[in-house]
Amino acid sequence: MTPEERQEMIAGMVRNLEARLATEGGTPEEWARLITSLVRIDNEPHAREILAEARTRFGATPEASAVIEAAAAEVGLSAP
């Protein structure tokens, strides 16, 4: 598999995760994985959008919010 094919495969997996979360919802861990994955595939602007949505969804639950914020910090996204 070429590096380009590998990148496209990973991008496809990230798109599938995002589509599933949009239609079915998901755990804070899954949202965190989407945020970190988007940054790692060089889509930080979209990662910030997803982070904002995750903060809205999970902000009222401290444990869930901690998972989201840890993922944001891991990839260098600033606090709100």
CSV table of N, CA and C in Angstrom, one decimal:
chain,number,residue,atom,x,y,z
A,1,MET,N,0.8,-1.2,0.0
A,1,MET,CA,0.0,0.0,0.0
A,1,MET,C,0.9,1.2,0.0
A,2,THR,N,0.6,2.1,-0.9
A,2,THR,CA,1.4,3.4,-1.0
A,2,THR,C,1.0,4.3,0.2
A,3,PRO,N,1.9,5.3,0.5
A,3,PRO,CA,1.5,6.2,1.5
A,3,PRO,C,0.2,7.0,1.2
A,4,GLU,N,0.0,7.3,0.0
A,4,GLU,CA,-1.3,8.0,-0.4
A,4,GLU,C,-2.5,7.1,-0.2
A,5,GLU,N,-2.4,5.8,-0.5
A,5,GLU,CA,-3.5,4.9,-0.3
A,5,GLU,C,-3.8,4.7,1.1
A,6,ARG,N,-2.7,4.7,1.9
A,6,ARG,CA,-2.9,4.5,3.4
A,6,ARG,C,-3.6,5.8,3.9
A,7,GLN,N,-3.2,7.0,3.5
A,7,GLN,CA,-3.8,8.2,4.0
A,7,GLN,C,-5.3,8.2,3.6
A,8,GLU,N,-5.6,7.8,2.4
A,8,GLU,CA,-7.0,7.8,1.9
A,8,GLU,C,-7.8,6.8,2.7
A,9,MET,N,-7.2,5.6,3.1
A,9,MET,CA,-7.9,4.6,3.9
A,9,MET,C,-8.2,5.2,5.2
A,10,ILE,N,-7.2,5.9,5.8
A,10,ILE,CA,-7.4,6.5,7.2
A,10,ILE,C,-8.5,7.6,7.1
A,11,ALA,N,-8.4,8.4,6.1
A,11,ALA,CA,-9.4,9.5,5.9
A,11,ALA,C,-10.8,8.9,5.8
A,12,GLY,N,-10.9,7.8,5.1
A,12,GLY,CA,-12.2,7.1,4.9
A,12,GLY,C,-12.8,6.6,6.2
A,13,MET,N,-11.9,6.0,7.1
A,13,MET,CA,-12.3,5.6,8.4
A,13,MET,C,-12.7,6.7,9.3
A,14,VAL,N,-12.1,7.8,9.2
A,14,VAL,CA,-12.4,9.0,9.9
A,14,VAL,C,-13.8,9.5,9.5
A,15,ARG,N,-14.0,9.6,8.2
A,15,ARG,CA,-15.3,10.0,7.6
A,15,ARG,C,-16.4,9.1,8.1
A,16,ASN,N,-16.2,7.8,8.1
A,16,ASN,CA,-17.2,6.8,8.6
A,16,ASN,C,-17.5,7.0,10.1
A,17,LEU,N,-16.5,7.2,10.9
A,17,LEU,CA,-16.7,7.5,12.3
A,17,LEU,C,-17.6,8.8,12.4
A,18,GLU,N,-17.2,9.8,11.7
A,18,GLU,CA,-18.0,11.0,11.8
A,18,GLU,C,-19.4,10.9,11.4
A,19,ALA,N,-19.6,10.1,10.3
A,19,ALA,CA,-21.0,9.9,9.9
A,19,ALA,C,-21.8,9.1,10.9
A,20,ARG,N,-21.2,8.1,11.5
A,20,ARG,CA,-21.9,7.3,12.5
A,20,ARG,C,-22.2,8.2,13.7
A,21,LEU,N,-21.3,9.0,14.2
A,21,LEU,CA,-21.5,9.8,15.3
A,21,LEU,C,-22.7,10.8,15.0
A,22,ALA,N,-22.7,11.3,13.8
A,22,ALA,CA,-23.7,12.3,13.4
A,22,ALA,C,-25.1,11.7,13.4
A,23,THR,N,-25.2,10.4,13.0
A,23,THR,CA,-26.5,9.8,12.9
A,23,THR,C,-26.9,9.0,14.1
A,24,GLU,N,-26.0,8.4,14.8
A,24,GLU,CA,-26.3,7.5,15.9
A,24,GLU,C,-25.8,8.0,17.3
A,25,GLY,N,-25.0,9.1,17.3
A,25,GLY,CA,-24.4,9.5,18.5
A,25,GLY,C,-23.3,8.6,18.9
A,26,GLY,N,-22.7,8.8,20.0
A,26,GLY,CA,-21.6,8.0,20.5
A,26,GLY,C,-21.1,8.4,21.8
A,27,THR,N,-20.1,7.7,22.3
A,27,THR,CA,-19.5,7.9,23.6
A,27,THR,C,-18.6,9.1,23.5
A,28,PRO,N,-18.2,9.6,24.7
A,28,PRO,CA,-17.2,10.7,24.7
A,28,PRO,C,-15.9,10.2,24.1
A,29,GLU,N,-15.6,9.0,24.4
A,29,GLU,CA,-14.3,8.4,23.8
A,29,GLU,C,-14.3,8.4,22.3
A,30,GLU,N,-15.5,8.1,21.7
A,30,GLU,CA,-15.5,8.1,20.2
A,30,GLU,C,-15.4,9.5,19.7
A,31,TRP,N,-16.0,10.4,20.3
A,31,TRP,CA,-15.9,11.8,19.9
A,31,TRP,C,-14.5,12.3,20.1
A,32,ALA,N,-13.8,11.9,21.2
A,32,ALA,CA,-12.4,12.2,21.4
A,32,ALA,C,-11.5,11.6,20.3
A,33,ARG,N,-11.8,10.4,19.9
A,33,ARG,CA,-11.1,9.8,18.8
A,33,ARG,C,-11.2,10.5,17.5
A,34,LEU,N,-12.4,11.0,17.2
A,34,LEU,CA,-12.7,11.7,16.0
A,34,LEU,C,-11.9,13.0,16.0
A,35,ILE,N,-11.9,13.7,17.2
A,35,ILE,CA,-11.1,15.0,17.3
A,35,ILE,C,-9.7,14.8,17.0
A,36,THR,N,-9.1,13.8,17.7
A,36,THR,CA,-7.6,13.6,17.6
A,36,THR,C,-7.3,13.1,16.2
A,37,SER,N,-8.2,12.2,15.6
A,37,SER,CA,-7.9,11.7,14.2
A,37,SER,C,-8.0,12.8,13.2
A,38,LEU,N,-8.9,13.8,13.3
A,38,LEU,CA,-9.0,14.9,12.4
A,38,LEU,C,-7.7,15.7,12.4
A,39,VAL,N,-7.2,16.0,13.6
A,39,VAL,CA,-5.9,16.7,13.7
A,39,VAL,C,-4.8,16.0,13.0
A,40,ARG,N,-4.8,14.7,13.3
A,40,ARG,CA,-3.7,13.9,12.7
A,40,ARG,C,-3.7,13.7,11.2
A,41,ILE,N,-4.9,13.9,10.6
A,41,ILE,CA,-4.9,13.9,9.2
A,41,ILE,C,-5.0,15.3,8.6
A,42,ASP,N,-4.5,16.2,9.4
A,42,ASP,CA,-4.3,17.6,8.9
A,42,ASP,C,-5.6,18.3,8.6
A,43,ASN,N,-6.6,18.1,9.4
A,43,ASN,CA,-7.9,18.8,9.3
A,43,ASN,C,-8.3,19.5,10.6
A,44,GLU,N,-7.3,20.3,11.1
A,44,GLU,CA,-7.5,20.9,12.4
A,44,GLU,C,-8.8,21.8,12.4
A,45,PRO,N,-9.0,22.6,11.3
A,45,PRO,CA,-10.3,23.4,11.4
A,45,PRO,C,-11.5,22.6,11.7
A,46,HIS,N,-11.6,21.5,11.0
A,46,HIS,CA,-12.8,20.7,11.3
A,46,HIS,C,-12.8,20.0,12.6
A,47,ALA,N,-11.6,19.7,13.1
A,47,ALA,CA,-11.5,19.1,14.5
A,47,ALA,C,-12.0,20.1,15.5
A,48,ARG,N,-11.7,21.4,15.3
A,48,ARG,CA,-12.2,22.5,16.2
A,48,ARG,C,-13.7,22.6,16.1
A,49,GLU,N,-14.3,22.4,15.0
A,49,GLU,CA,-15.8,22.4,14.9
A,49,GLU,C,-16.3,21.2,15.6
A,50,ILE,N,-15.8,20.0,15.5
A,50,ILE,CA,-16.2,18.8,16.2
A,50,ILE,C,-16.0,19.0,17.7
A,51,LEU,N,-14.9,19.6,18.1
A,51,LEU,CA,-14.6,19.9,19.5
A,51,LEU,C,-15.7,20.7,20.1
A,52,ALA,N,-16.1,21.8,19.4
A,52,ALA,CA,-17.1,22.7,19.9
A,52,ALA,C,-18.4,21.9,20.0
A,53,GLU,N,-18.8,21.1,19.1
A,53,GLU,CA,-20.0,20.3,19.2
A,53,GLU,C,-19.9,19.3,20.3
A,54,ALA,N,-18.8,18.7,20.5
A,54,ALA,CA,-18.6,17.7,21.6
A,54,ALA,C,-18.7,18.4,23.0
A,55,ARG,N,-18.2,19.6,23.0
A,55,ARG,CA,-18.3,20.4,24.3
A,55,ARG,C,-19.7,20.7,24.6
A,56,THR,N,-20.5,21.0,23.6
A,56,THR,CA,-21.9,21.3,23.8
A,56,THR,C,-22.7,20.0,24.2
A,57,ARG,N,-22.4,18.9,23.6
A,57,ARG,CA,-23.0,17.6,23.9
A,57,ARG,C,-22.7,17.1,25.3
A,58,PHE,N,-21.4,17.2,25.7
A,58,PHE,CA,-21.0,16.6,26.9
A,58,PHE,C,-20.6,17.6,28.0
A,59,GLY,N,-20.8,18.8,27.8
A,59,GLY,CA,-20.3,19.8,28.8
A,59,GLY,C,-21.0,19.7,30.1
A,60,ALA,N,-22.2,19.2,30.2
A,60,ALA,CA,-22.9,19.1,31.5
A,60,ALA,C,-22.5,17.9,32.3
A,61,THR,N,-21.7,17.0,31.7
A,61,THR,CA,-21.2,15.8,32.4
A,61,THR,C,-19.7,15.9,32.6
A,62,PRO,N,-19.3,16.2,33.8
A,62,PRO,CA,-17.9,16.4,34.1
A,62,PRO,C,-17.0,15.2,33.6
A,63,GLU,N,-17.4,14.0,33.8
A,63,GLU,CA,-16.5,12.9,33.4
A,63,GLU,C,-16.4,12.8,31.9
A,64,ALA,N,-17.5,13.0,31.2
A,64,ALA,CA,-17.4,13.0,29.7
A,64,ALA,C,-16.7,14.2,29.2
A,65,SER,N,-16.9,15.4,29.8
A,65,SER,CA,-16.2,16.6,29.4
A,65,SER,C,-14.7,16.4,29.6
A,66,ALA,N,-14.3,15.7,30.6
A,66,ALA,CA,-12.8,15.5,30.9
A,66,ALA,C,-12.2,14.7,29.8
A,67,VAL,N,-12.9,13.7,29.2
A,67,VAL,CA,-12.4,12.9,28.1
A,67,VAL,C,-12.2,13.8,26.9
A,68,ILE,N,-13.2,14.6,26.6
A,68,ILE,CA,-13.1,15.5,25.4
A,68,ILE,C,-11.9,16.5,25.6
A,69,GLU,N,-11.8,17.1,26.8
A,69,GLU,CA,-10.7,18.1,27.0
A,69,GLU,C,-9.4,17.4,26.9
A,70,ALA,N,-9.3,16.2,27.4
A,70,ALA,CA,-8.0,15.5,27.4
A,70,ALA,C,-7.6,15.2,25.9
A,71,ALA,N,-8.5,14.9,25.1
A,71,ALA,CA,-8.2,14.6,23.7
A,71,ALA,C,-7.8,15.9,23.0
A,72,ALA,N,-8.5,17.0,23.3
A,72,ALA,CA,-8.2,18.3,22.8
A,72,ALA,C,-6.7,18.7,23.2
A,73,ALA,N,-6.4,18.5,24.4
A,73,ALA,CA,-5.1,18.9,24.9
A,73,ALA,C,-4.0,18.0,24.3
A,74,GLU,N,-4.3,16.7,24.0
A,74,GLU,CA,-3.4,15.8,23.4
A,74,GLU,C,-2.9,16.3,22.1
A,75,VAL,N,-3.8,16.9,21.3
A,75,VAL,CA,-3.5,17.3,20.0
A,75,VAL,C,-3.3,18.8,19.8
A,76,GLY,N,-3.2,19.5,21.0
A,76,GLY,CA,-2.8,20.9,21.0
A,76,GLY,C,-3.9,21.9,20.7
A,77,LEU,N,-5.2,21.4,20.9
A,77,LEU,CA,-6.3,22.4,20.7
A,77,LEU,C,-6.5,23.1,22.0
A,78,SER,N,-6.7,24.4,21.9
A,78,SER,CA,-6.8,25.2,23.2
A,78,SER,C,-8.1,25.0,23.8
A,79,ALA,N,-8.1,25.4,25.1
A,79,ALA,CA,-9.3,25.3,25.9
A,79,ALA,C,-10.3,26.4,25.3
A,80,PRO,N,-11.6,26.2,25.7
A,80,PRO,CA,-12.6,27.2,25.2
A,80,PRO,C,-12.3,28.6,25.6
